[in-house]
GROMACS .gro file of C-alpha atoms in nm:
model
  174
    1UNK     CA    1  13.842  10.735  -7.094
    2UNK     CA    2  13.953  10.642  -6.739
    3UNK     CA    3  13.788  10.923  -6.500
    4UNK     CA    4  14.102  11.121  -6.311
    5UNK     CA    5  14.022  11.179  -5.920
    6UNK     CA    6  14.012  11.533  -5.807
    7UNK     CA    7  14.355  11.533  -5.605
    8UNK     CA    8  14.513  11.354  -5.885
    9UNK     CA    9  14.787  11.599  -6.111
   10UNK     CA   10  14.569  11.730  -6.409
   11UNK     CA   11  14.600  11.583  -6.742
   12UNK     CA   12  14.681  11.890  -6.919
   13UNK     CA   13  15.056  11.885  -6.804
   14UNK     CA   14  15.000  12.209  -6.575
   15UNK     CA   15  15.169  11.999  -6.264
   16UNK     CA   16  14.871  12.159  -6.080
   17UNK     CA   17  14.579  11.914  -5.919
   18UNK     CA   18  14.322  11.822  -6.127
   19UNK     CA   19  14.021  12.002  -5.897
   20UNK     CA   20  14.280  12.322  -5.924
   21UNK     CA   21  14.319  12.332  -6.287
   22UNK     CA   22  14.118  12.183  -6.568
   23UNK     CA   23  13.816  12.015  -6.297
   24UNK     CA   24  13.593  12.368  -6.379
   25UNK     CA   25  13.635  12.374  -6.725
   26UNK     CA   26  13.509  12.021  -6.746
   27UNK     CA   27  13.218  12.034  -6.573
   28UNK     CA   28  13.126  12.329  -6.754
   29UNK     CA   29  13.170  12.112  -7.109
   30UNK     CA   30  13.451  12.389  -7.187
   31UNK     CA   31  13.712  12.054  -7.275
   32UNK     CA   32  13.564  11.854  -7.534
   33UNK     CA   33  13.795  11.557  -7.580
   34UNK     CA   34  13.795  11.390  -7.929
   35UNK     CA   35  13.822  10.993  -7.932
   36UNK     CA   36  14.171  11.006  -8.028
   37UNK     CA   37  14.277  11.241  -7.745
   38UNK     CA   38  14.099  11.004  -7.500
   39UNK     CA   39  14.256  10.678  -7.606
   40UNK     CA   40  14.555  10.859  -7.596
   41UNK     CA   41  14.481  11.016  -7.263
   42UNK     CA   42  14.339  10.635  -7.162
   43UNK     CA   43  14.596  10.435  -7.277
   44UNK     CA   44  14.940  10.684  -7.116
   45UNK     CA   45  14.680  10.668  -6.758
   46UNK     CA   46  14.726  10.265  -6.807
   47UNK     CA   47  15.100  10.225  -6.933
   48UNK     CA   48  15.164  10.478  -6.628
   49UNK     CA   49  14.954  10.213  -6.409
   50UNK     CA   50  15.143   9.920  -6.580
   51UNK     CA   51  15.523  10.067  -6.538
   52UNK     CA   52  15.389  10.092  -6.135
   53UNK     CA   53  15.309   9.737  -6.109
   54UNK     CA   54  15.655   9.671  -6.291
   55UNK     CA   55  15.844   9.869  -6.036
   56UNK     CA   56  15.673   9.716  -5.772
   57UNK     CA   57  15.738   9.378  -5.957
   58UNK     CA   58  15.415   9.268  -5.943
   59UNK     CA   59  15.256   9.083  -6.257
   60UNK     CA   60  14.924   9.234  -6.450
   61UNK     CA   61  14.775   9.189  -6.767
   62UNK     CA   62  14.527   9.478  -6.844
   63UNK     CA   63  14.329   9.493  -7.180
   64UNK     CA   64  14.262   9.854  -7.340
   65UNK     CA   65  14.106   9.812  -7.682
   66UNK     CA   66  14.313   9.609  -7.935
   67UNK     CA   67  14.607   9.650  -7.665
   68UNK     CA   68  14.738   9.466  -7.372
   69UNK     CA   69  14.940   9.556  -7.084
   70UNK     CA   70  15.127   9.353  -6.945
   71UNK     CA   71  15.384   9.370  -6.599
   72UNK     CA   72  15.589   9.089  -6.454
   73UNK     CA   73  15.737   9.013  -6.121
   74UNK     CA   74  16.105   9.069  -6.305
   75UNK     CA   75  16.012   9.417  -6.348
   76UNK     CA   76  15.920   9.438  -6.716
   77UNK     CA   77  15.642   9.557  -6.890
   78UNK     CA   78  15.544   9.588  -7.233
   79UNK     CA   79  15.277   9.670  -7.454
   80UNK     CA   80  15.102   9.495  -7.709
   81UNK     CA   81  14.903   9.522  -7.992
   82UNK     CA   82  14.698   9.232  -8.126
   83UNK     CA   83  14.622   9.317  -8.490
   84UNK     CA   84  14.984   9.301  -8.597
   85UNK     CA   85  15.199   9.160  -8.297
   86UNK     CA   86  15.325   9.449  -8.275
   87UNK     CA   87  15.540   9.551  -7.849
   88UNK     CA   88  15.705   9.818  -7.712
   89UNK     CA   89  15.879   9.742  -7.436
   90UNK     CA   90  15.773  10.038  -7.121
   91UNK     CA   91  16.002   9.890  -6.841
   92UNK     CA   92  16.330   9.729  -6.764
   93UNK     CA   93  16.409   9.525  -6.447
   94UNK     CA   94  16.148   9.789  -6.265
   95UNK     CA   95  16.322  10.116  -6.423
   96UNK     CA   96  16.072  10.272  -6.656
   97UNK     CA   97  16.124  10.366  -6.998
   98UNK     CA   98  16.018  10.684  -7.223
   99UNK     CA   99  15.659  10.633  -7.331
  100UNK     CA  100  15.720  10.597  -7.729
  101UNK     CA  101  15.404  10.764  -7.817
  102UNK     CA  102  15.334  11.075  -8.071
  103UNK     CA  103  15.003  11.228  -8.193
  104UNK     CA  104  14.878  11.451  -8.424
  105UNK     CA  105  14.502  11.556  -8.412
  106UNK     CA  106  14.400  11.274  -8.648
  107UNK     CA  107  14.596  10.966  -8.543
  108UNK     CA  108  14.790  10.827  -8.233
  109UNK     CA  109  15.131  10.646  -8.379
  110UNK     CA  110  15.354  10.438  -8.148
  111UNK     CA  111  15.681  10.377  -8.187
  112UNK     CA  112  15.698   9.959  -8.170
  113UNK     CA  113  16.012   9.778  -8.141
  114UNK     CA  114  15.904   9.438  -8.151
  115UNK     CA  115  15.643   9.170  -8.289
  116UNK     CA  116  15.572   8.879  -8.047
  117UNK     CA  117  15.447   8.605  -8.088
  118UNK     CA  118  15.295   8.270  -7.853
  119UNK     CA  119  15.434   7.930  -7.970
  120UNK     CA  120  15.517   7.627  -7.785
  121UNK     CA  121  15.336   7.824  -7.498
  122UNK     CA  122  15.591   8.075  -7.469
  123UNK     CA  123  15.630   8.433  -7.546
  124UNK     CA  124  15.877   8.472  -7.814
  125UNK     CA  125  15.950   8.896  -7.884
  126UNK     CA  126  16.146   8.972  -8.249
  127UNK     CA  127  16.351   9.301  -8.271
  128UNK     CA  128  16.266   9.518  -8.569
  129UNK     CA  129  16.585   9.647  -8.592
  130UNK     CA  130  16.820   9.352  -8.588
  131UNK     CA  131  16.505   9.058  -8.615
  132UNK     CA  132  16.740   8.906  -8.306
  133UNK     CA  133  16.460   8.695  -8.144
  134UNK     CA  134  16.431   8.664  -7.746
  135UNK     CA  135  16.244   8.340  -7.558
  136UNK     CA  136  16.088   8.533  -7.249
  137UNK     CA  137  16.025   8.209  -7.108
  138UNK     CA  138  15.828   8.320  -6.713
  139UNK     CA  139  15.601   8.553  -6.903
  140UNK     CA  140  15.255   8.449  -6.842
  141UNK     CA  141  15.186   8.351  -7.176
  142UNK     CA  142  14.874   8.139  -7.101
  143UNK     CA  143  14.725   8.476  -6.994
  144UNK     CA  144  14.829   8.687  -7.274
  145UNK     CA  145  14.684   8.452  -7.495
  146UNK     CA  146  14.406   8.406  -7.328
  147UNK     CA  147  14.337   8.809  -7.343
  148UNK     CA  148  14.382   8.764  -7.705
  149UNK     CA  149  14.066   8.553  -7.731
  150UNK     CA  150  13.880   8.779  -7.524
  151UNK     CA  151  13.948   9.098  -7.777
  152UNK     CA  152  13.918   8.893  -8.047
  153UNK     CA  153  13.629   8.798  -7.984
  154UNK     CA  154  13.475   9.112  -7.866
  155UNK     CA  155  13.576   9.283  -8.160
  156UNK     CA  156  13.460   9.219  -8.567
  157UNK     CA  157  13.720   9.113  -8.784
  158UNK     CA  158  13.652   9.380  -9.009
  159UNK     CA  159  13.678   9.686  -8.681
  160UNK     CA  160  14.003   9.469  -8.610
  161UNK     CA  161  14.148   9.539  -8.977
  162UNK     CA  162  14.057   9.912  -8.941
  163UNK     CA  163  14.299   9.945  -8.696
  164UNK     CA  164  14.580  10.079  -8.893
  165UNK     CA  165  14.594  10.331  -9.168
  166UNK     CA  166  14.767  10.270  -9.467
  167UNK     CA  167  15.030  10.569  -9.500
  168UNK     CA  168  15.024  10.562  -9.884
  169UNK     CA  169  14.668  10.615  -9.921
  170UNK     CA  170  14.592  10.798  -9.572
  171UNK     CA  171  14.899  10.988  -9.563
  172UNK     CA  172  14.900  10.924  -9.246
  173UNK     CA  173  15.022  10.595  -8.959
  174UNK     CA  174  14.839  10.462  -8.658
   0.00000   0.00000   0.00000
């Protein structure tokens, strides 16, 4: 989980400081987080971080788990998931965009929009709801694939295939 400073605004949604609010509570072991709370609490910190560096139109790539981040200097920013190609896009031309994700206290479920995919060295996105397929063609796909590699290979095939839960036997999406 990515540690929150004390002047920061606390987590909880209170709109109060961190060190004023949930800080105490903490420290005394009080919050216990489960894994799924902190990847979700992790991964909004980073597409927060990632929609800043699009505004500011500034490129990044940042790996979290099985996802990457990714910001470029037109102002977009999107994130992926490797397992399935799966994107959401997070910002337009520096304007962020509603954070599509929902959780219940067993699973985290994001709303995805796209697949993309890296051929001919460029990032290619597909839209689920009309398959139109976009050419994003200054993305930095040489880096996205690159950070690819690097999950892939720091993660087992079989973890990697665990990723998603099959609704008709789990009852349940990730």
């Amino acid at each position: 989980m990515a540690k929150i400073g004390r002047n920061e605004q606390c987590r909880c949604g209170s709109g109060r400081k961190f060190k004023h609010c949930c800080l105490l509570k903490v420290q005394a072991g009080m919050i216990q987080t489960s894994p799924e709370a902190a990847l979700k609490i992790s991964l909004v910190s980073e597409i927060e971080a990632i929609q800043q560096a699009a505004k500011e139109k500034r490129q990044k790539i940042k790996e979290l788990g099985v996802f990457i981040l990714l910001a470029t200097v037109e102002g977009d920013s999107w994130l992926l998931e490797i397992t399935d190609c799966d994107a959401v896009q997070l910002s337009r031309q520096g304007e962020p965009l509603p954070i599509p994700i929902d959780e219940n206290p067993e699973t985290i479920e994001i709303n995805w929009s796209h697949t993309f995919d890296l051929s001919h060295k460029q990032f290619e996105l597909t839209a689920y709801n009309d398959k139109s397929k976009f050419v994003m063609a200054n993305y930095p796909s040489k880096e996205i694939s690159a950070s690819i590699k690097r999950i892939k290979k720091r993660f087992s095939s079989e973890l990697l295939n665990r990723v998603h839960v099959n609704p008709e036997t789990e009852g349940r999406v990730v």
